[in-house]
XYZ file of C-alpha atoms in Angstrom:
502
model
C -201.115 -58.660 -61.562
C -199.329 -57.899 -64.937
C -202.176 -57.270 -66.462
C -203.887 -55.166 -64.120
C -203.976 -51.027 -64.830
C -201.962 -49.558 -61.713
C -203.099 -46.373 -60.233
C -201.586 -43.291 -61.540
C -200.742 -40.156 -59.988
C -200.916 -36.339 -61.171
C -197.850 -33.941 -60.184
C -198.403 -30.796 -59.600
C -195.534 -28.024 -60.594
C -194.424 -28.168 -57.173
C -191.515 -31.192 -55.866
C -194.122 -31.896 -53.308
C -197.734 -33.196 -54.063
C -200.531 -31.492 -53.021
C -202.903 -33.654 -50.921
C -206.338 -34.701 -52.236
C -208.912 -32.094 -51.277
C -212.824 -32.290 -51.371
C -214.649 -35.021 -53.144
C -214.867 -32.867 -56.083
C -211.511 -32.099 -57.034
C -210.638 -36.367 -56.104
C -211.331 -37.445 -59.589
C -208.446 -35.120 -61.551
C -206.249 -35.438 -58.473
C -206.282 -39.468 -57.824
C -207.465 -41.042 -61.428
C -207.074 -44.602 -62.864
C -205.129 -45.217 -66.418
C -208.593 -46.815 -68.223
C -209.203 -47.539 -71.967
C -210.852 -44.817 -74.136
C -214.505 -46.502 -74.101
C -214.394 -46.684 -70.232
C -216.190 -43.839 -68.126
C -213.732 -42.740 -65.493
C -216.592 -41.404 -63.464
C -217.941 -45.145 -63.165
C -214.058 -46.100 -62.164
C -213.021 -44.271 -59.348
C -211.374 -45.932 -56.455
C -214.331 -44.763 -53.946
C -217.390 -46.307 -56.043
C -215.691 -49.750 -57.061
C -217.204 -52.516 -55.596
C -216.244 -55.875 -54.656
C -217.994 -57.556 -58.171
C -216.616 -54.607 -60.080
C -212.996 -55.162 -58.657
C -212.991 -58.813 -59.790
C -214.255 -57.991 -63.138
C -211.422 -55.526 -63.527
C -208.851 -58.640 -61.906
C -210.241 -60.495 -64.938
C -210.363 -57.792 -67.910
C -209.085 -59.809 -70.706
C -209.668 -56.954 -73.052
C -207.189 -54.575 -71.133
C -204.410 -53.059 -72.763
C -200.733 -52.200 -70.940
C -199.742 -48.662 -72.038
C -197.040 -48.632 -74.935
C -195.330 -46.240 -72.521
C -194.782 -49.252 -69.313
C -192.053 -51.253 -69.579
C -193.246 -55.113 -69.779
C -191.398 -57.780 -67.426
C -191.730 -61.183 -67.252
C -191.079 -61.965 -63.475
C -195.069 -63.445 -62.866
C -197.164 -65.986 -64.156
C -199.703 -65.021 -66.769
C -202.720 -66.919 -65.518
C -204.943 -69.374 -68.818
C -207.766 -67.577 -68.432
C -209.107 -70.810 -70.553
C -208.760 -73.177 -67.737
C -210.171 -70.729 -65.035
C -214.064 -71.947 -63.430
C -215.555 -68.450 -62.684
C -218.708 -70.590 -62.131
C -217.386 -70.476 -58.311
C -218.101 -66.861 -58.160
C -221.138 -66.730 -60.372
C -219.537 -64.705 -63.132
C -219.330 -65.203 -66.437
C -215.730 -65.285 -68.543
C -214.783 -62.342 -70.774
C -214.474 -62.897 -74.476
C -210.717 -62.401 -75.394
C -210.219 -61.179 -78.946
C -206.715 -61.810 -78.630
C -206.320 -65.214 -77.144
C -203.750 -67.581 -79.599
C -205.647 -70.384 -78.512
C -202.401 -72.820 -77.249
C -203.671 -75.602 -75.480
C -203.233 -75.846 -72.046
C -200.496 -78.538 -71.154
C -201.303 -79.394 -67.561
C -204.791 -80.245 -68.139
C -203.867 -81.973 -71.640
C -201.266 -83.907 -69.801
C -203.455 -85.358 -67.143
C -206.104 -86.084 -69.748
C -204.040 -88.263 -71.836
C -201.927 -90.066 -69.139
C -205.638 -91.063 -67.800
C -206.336 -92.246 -71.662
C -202.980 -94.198 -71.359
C -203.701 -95.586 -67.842
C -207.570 -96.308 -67.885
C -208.244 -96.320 -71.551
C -209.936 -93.846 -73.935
C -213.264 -94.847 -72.666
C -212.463 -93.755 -68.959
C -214.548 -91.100 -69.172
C -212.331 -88.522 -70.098
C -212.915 -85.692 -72.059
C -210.661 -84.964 -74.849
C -208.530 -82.285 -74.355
C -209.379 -79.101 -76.719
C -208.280 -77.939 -79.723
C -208.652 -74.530 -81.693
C -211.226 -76.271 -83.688
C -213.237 -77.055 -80.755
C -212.701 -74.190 -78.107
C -215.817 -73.400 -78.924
C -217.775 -75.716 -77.796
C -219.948 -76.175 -74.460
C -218.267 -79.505 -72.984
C -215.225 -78.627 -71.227
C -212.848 -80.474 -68.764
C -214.080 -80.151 -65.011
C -211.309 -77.410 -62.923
C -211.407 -76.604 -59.568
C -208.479 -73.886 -59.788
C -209.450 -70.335 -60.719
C -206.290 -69.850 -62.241
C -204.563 -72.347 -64.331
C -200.811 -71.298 -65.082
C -198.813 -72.424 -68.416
C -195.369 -72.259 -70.201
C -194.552 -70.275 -72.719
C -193.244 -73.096 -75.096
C -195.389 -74.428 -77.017
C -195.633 -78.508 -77.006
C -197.528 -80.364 -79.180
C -200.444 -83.324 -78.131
C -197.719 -85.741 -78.638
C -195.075 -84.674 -76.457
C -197.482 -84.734 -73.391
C -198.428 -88.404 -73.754
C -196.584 -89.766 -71.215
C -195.816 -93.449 -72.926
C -195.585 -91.877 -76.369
C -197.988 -92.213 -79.425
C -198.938 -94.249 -81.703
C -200.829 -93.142 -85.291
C -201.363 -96.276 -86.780
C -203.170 -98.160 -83.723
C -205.785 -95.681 -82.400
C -207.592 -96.811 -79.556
C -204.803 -98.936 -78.113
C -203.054 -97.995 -75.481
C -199.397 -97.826 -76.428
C -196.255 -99.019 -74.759
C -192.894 -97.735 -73.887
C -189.861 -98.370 -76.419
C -187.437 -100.953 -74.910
C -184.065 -100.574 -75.630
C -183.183 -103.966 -78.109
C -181.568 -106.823 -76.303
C -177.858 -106.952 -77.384
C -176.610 -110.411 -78.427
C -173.572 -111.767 -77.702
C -171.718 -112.270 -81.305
C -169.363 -115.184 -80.606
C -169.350 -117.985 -79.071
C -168.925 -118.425 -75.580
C -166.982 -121.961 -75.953
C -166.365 -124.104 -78.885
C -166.104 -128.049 -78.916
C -164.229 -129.842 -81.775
C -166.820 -132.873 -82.923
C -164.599 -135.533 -85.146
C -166.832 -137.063 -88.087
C -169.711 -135.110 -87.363
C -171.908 -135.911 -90.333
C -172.410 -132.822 -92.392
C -176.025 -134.488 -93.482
C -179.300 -133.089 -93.578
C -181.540 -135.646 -93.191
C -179.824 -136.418 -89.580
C -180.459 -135.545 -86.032
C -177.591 -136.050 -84.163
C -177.727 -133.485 -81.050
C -179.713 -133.089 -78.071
C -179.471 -131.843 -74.696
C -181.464 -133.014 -71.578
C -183.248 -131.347 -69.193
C -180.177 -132.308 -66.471
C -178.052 -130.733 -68.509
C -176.109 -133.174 -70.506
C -175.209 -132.963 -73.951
C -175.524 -136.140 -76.376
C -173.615 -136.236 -79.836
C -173.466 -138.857 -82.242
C -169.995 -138.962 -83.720
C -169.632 -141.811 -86.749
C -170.571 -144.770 -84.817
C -170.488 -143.997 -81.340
C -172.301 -141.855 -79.037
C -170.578 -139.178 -76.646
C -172.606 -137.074 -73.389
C -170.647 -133.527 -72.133
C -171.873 -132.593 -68.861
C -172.424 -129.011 -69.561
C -172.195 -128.486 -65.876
C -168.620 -130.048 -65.059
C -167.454 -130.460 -68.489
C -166.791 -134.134 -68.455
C -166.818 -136.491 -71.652
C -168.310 -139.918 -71.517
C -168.942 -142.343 -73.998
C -171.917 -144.282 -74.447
C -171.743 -146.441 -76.512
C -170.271 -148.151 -80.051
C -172.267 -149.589 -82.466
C -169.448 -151.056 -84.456
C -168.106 -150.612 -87.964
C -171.312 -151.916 -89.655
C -173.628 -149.783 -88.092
C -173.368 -145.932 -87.594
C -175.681 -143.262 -85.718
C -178.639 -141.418 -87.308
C -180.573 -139.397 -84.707
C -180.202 -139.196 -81.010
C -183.234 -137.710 -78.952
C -183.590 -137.515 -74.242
C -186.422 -138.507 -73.010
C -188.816 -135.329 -71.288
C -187.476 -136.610 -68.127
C -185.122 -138.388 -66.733
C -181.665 -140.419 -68.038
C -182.724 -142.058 -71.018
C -181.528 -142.017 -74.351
C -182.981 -143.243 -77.665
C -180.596 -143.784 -80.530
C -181.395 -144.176 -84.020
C -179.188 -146.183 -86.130
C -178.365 -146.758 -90.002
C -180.160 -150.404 -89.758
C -183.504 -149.259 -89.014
C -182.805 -149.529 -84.977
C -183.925 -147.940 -81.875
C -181.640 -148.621 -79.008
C -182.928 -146.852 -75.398
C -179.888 -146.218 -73.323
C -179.792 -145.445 -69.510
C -177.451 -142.770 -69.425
C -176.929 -142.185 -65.852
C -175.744 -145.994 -65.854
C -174.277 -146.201 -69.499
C -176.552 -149.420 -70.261
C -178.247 -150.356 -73.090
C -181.978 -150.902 -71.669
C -183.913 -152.102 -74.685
C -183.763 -152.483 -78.593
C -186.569 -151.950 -80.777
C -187.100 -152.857 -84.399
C -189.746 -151.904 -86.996
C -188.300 -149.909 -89.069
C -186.489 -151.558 -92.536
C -183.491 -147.996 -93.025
C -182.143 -145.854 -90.997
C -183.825 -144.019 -88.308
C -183.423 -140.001 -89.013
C -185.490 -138.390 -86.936
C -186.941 -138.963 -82.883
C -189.192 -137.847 -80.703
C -190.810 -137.975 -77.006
C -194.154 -137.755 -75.199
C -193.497 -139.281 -72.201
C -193.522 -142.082 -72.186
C -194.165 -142.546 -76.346
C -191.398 -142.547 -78.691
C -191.927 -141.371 -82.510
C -189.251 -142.437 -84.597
C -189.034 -141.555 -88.717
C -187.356 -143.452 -91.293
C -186.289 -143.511 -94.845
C -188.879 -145.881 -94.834
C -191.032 -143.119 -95.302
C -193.227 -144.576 -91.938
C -193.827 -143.090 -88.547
C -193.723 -145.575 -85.879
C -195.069 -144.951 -82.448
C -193.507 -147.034 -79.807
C -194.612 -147.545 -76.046
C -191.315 -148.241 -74.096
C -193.294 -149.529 -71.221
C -195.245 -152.069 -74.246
C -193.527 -155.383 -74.965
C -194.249 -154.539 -78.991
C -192.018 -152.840 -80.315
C -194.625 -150.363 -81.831
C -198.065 -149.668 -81.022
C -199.239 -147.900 -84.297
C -197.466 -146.737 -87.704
C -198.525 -144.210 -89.261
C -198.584 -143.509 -93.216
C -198.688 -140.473 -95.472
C -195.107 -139.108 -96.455
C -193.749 -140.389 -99.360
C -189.989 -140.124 -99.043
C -187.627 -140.364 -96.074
C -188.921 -138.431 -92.799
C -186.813 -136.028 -91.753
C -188.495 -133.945 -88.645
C -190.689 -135.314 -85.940
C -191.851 -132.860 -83.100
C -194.282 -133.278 -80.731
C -196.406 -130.013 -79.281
C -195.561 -129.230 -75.646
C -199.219 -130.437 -74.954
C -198.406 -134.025 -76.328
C -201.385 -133.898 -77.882
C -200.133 -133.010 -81.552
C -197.000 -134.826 -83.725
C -195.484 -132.293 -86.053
C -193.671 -134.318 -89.287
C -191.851 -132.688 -92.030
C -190.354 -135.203 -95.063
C -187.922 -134.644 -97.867
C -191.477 -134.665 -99.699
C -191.787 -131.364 -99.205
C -195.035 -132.069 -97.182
C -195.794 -131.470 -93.511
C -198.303 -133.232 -91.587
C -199.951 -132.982 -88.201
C -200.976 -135.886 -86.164
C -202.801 -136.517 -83.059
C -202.572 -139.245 -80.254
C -204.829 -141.302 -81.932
C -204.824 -140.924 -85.879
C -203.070 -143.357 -87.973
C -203.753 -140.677 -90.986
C -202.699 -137.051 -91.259
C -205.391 -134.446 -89.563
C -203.626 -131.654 -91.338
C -201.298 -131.923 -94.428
C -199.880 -128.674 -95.603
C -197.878 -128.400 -99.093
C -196.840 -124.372 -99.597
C -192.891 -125.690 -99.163
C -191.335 -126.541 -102.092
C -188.109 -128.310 -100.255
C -187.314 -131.149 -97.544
C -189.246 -129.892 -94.338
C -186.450 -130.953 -91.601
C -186.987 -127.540 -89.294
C -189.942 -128.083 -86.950
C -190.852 -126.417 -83.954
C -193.866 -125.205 -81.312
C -194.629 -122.402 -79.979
C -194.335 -122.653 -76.028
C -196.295 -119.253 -75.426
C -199.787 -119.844 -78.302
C -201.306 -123.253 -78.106
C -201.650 -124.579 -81.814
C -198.652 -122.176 -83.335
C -196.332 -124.360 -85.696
C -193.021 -123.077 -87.392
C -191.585 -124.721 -90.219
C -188.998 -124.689 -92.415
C -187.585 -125.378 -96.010
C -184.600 -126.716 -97.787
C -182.249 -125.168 -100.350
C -185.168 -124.716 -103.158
C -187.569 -123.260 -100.454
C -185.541 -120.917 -98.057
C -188.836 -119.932 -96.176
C -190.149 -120.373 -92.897
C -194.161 -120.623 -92.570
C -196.243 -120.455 -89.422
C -199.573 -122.077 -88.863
C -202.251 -122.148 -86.970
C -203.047 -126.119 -86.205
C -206.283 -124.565 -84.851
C -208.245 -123.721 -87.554
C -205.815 -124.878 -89.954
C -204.360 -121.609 -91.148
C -201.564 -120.635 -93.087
C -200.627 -117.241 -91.124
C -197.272 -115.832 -93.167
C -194.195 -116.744 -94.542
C -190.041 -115.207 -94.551
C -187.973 -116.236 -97.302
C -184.744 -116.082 -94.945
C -182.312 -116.348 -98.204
C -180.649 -119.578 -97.028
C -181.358 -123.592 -96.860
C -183.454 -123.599 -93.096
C -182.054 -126.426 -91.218
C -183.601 -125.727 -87.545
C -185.862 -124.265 -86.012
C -186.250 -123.824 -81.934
C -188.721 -121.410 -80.076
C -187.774 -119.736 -76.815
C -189.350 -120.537 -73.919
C -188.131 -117.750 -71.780
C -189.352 -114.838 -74.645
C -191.549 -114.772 -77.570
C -188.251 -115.411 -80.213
C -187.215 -118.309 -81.884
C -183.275 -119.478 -83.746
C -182.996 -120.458 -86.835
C -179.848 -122.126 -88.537
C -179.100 -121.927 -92.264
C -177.341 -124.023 -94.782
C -176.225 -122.541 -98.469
C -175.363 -120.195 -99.208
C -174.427 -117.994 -95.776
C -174.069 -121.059 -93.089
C -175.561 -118.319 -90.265
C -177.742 -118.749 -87.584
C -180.730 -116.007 -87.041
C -182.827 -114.792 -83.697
C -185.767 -113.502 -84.928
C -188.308 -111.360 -82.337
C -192.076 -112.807 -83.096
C -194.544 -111.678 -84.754
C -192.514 -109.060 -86.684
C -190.306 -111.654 -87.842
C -187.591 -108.941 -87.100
C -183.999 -110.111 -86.895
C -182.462 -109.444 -83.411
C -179.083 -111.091 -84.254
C -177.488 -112.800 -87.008
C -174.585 -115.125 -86.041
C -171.668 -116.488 -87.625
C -168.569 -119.033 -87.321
C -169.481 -121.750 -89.088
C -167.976 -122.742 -92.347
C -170.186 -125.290 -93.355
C -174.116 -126.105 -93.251
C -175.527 -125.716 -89.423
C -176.894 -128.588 -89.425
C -177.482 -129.356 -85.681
C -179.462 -127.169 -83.014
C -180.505 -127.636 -79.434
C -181.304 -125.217 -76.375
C -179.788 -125.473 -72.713
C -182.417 -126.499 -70.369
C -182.685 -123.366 -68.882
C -183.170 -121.820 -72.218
C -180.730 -119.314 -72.521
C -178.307 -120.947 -74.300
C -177.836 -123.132 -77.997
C -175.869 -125.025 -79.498
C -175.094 -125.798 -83.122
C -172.962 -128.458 -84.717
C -171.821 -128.113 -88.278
C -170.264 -130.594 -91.062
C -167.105 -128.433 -89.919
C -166.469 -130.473 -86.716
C -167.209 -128.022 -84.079
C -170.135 -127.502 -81.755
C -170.168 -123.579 -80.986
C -172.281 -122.748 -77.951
C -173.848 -119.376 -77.955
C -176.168 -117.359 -75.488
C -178.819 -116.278 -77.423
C -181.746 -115.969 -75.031
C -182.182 -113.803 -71.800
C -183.588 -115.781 -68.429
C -187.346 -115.633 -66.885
C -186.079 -113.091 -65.269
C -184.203 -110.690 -67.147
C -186.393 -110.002 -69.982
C -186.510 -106.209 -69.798
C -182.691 -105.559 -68.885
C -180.522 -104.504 -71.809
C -177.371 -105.437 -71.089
C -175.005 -108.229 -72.534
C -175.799 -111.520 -71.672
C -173.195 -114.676 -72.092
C -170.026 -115.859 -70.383
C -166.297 -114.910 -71.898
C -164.587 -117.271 -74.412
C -163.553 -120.362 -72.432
C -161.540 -121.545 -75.133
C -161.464 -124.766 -77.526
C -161.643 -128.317 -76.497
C -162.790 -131.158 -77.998
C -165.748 -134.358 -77.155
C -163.849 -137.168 -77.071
């Protein structure tokens, strides 16, 4: 070993050595290269024995001779990860160690931490500060062998580090998502309403797209790109919200007189009308088989399709037109913004408001659940609010707020990942994926010359599409599948050009 004094031979005058004689002479004729303080009568190669030769292959406080040239073609062993225990000798104190942590033992200490947790058992690897103490990692290597570099604790960790959450075990850095900055097909949408207080596009979970267009109502087949029309209310009526049912073909349509018409669309019939209401119909929404419906009225009316009545219960509380009905994805909760600035939470039952929350300080039309936390709520303001608030229908918590700059118009979550789309009104028109909780913004989108007014997801959730008071319906892909969450790569087919719903 490097480190190890090498025998050293006399010369006599002569070019040949003279051969060791007696015993007496074999001390000045075959000697060992030893430090000032050492006896060279206690080290000569005849009296070592074998404890003696392993405390001289462990002398830590051995010096090379300034004279030898030094190499570095070996290993120098750590004597600080070393277990002389096994040989029932004790370590020499090294004056001279620089105390560098050992990076093989300090790696597998903290990818344990990071697999098992910090209470695994595992002894925290040492530092300067606490070579000294008794508790060390157990080694069952004599020698343990390091770099020369020097890396610090948080280069080892294996899945990185995190300061500000000790105790957690942190995760790798994905790679954002990229989004897809155009739109993958646009749709021109004649007398498309540019009003806020209207719903006027939905998509069903078969895949068809329903648009209400002045007085009539149009479906696209998003699958083979065919136009239908539903129906024509005439010149005296117009449309006002259309919403699918959960499942299956039907249709409700809300109309300017303070009508709900139910539609079969896989037959284009007209299956029932229901009245109630005494202006126009702004805002729908399904659990199963109960229909919500909101009104200028300022009334909620809850309507059993299967019933003969044409509502079961109305319910009271807003006091100016209702704007935004959603129900929870348990059915158990009805979600109700108003141009009162107030939003209210129902359940299946209550004829009153359980929870009534006033921080807006605009029309509340953007409502929408959370699909991945039972009881999360998203809402959003108008043109004097800009915010969007989440709550906790739980405990009935106010949990934070993002002034977003712009009017909020919608609001939808993802159901594939934890995001959710908004889309904006004055001043900026642009539609925002946000990542949740961090209320970071993954994409910002824009196109649209006037007020998004319109939003609605693809079935599969991947893809939205928004309508504007500029005539078009841009569809975008926004959202990865089930299955693709981690991939990084561009999602979204190429431009497939402009065409129009009628």
């Amino acid at each position: 070993m490097e480190d190890q004094a090498l025998p050293q031979r006399t010369h006599q005058s002569s070019s040949t050595p003279s051969p060791p004689s007696s015993s007496s002479s074999s001390s000045s004729s075959l000697q060992l290269n030893l430090l000032p303080s050492m006896s060279r009568a206690s080290h000569s190669l005849e009296t070592l024995t074998p404890s003696r030769q392993i405390d001289r292959m462990i002398n830590i406080n051995h010096h090379l001779s300034p004279s030898r040239a030094i190499y570095s073609d070996r290993f120098i062993p750590s004597r600080s990860g070393s277990n002389f225990a096994l040989f029932d000798i004790s370590p020499v104190s090294n004056s001279h160690s620089d105390g560098r942590e050992d990076t093989s033992t300090a790696y597998a200490t903290l990818l344990r931490t990071a697999l098992f947790g910090p209470d695994a058992g595992v002894i925290a690897p040492t530092t300067p500060e606490k070579r000294s103490s008794p508790m060390c990692l157990p080694n069952h290597n004599i020698f343990r062998y390091k770099t020369e570099t020097r890396r610090s604790m948080h280069s080892l960790s294996p899945f990185g580090f995190d300061d500000a959450a000790p105790g957690l075990n942190p995760s790798p850095v994905k790679t954002p998502r990229k989004v897809p900055r155009s739109p993958y097909k646009v749709l021109d949408a004649p007398a498309l309403q540019d009003d806020f207080y209207l719903n006027l596009v939905d998509w069903s979970s078969h895949n068809v797209l329903a648009v209400g267009l002045g007085n009539c109502v149009y479906l696209w087949n998003a699958c083979s790109s065919k136009v239908t029309k539903l129906c024509d209310l005439g010149i005296d009526d117009s449309v006002c919200s259309v919403g699918w049912a959960q499942r299956g073909t039907h249709l409700a349509v809300g109309t300017s007189n303070g009508k709900v018409q139910i539609w079969d669309a896989s037959r284009c019939k007209r299956v029932r009308t229901m009245e109630g209401h005494r202006l126009r119909v702004g805002a729908l929404a399904w659990s199963s088989s109960l229909l919500s419906s909101g009104s200028r009225d300022k009334s909620i009316l809850q309507r059993d399709i299967r019933a003969q009545d044409d509502f079961v219960t109305k319910l009271s509380g807003h006091k100016s037109e209702v704007c935004g009905l959603k129900w929870s994805y348990d059915n158990r909760e009805l979600a109700s913004g108003g141009n009162d600035n107030r939003l209210f939470v129902w359940n299946q039952h209550s004829t009153q408001p359980v929870l009534k929350f006033y921080e807006h300080t605009a029309a509340v039309k953007a409502i929408a659940w959370s699909p991945h936390l039972h009881g999360l709520l998203a809402s959003g303001g108008g043109t004097a609010d800009r915010c969007i608030r989440f709550w906790n229908t739980t405990t009935n918590t106010h949990l934070s707020c993002m002034d977003t700059g712009s009017q909020v118009c919608n609001l939808a979550w993802s159901k594939n990942v934890n995001e959710l789309v908004s889309t904006h009104g004055f001043s900026q028109n642009q539609i925002i994926v946000w990542r949740y909780p961090t209320m970071s913004k993954l994409a910002t989108l824009t196109g649209h010359t006037f007020r998004v007014l319109y939003l609605a997801i693809s079935p599969d959730g991947q893809t939205i599409v928004t309508g504007a008071g500029d005539e078009t319906l841009r569809f975008w892909n926004v959202f990865p599948s089930p299955k693709s969450q981690n991939t990084d790569s561009e999602i979204g087919a190429s431009f497939l050009g402009r065409t129009t719903i009628r």
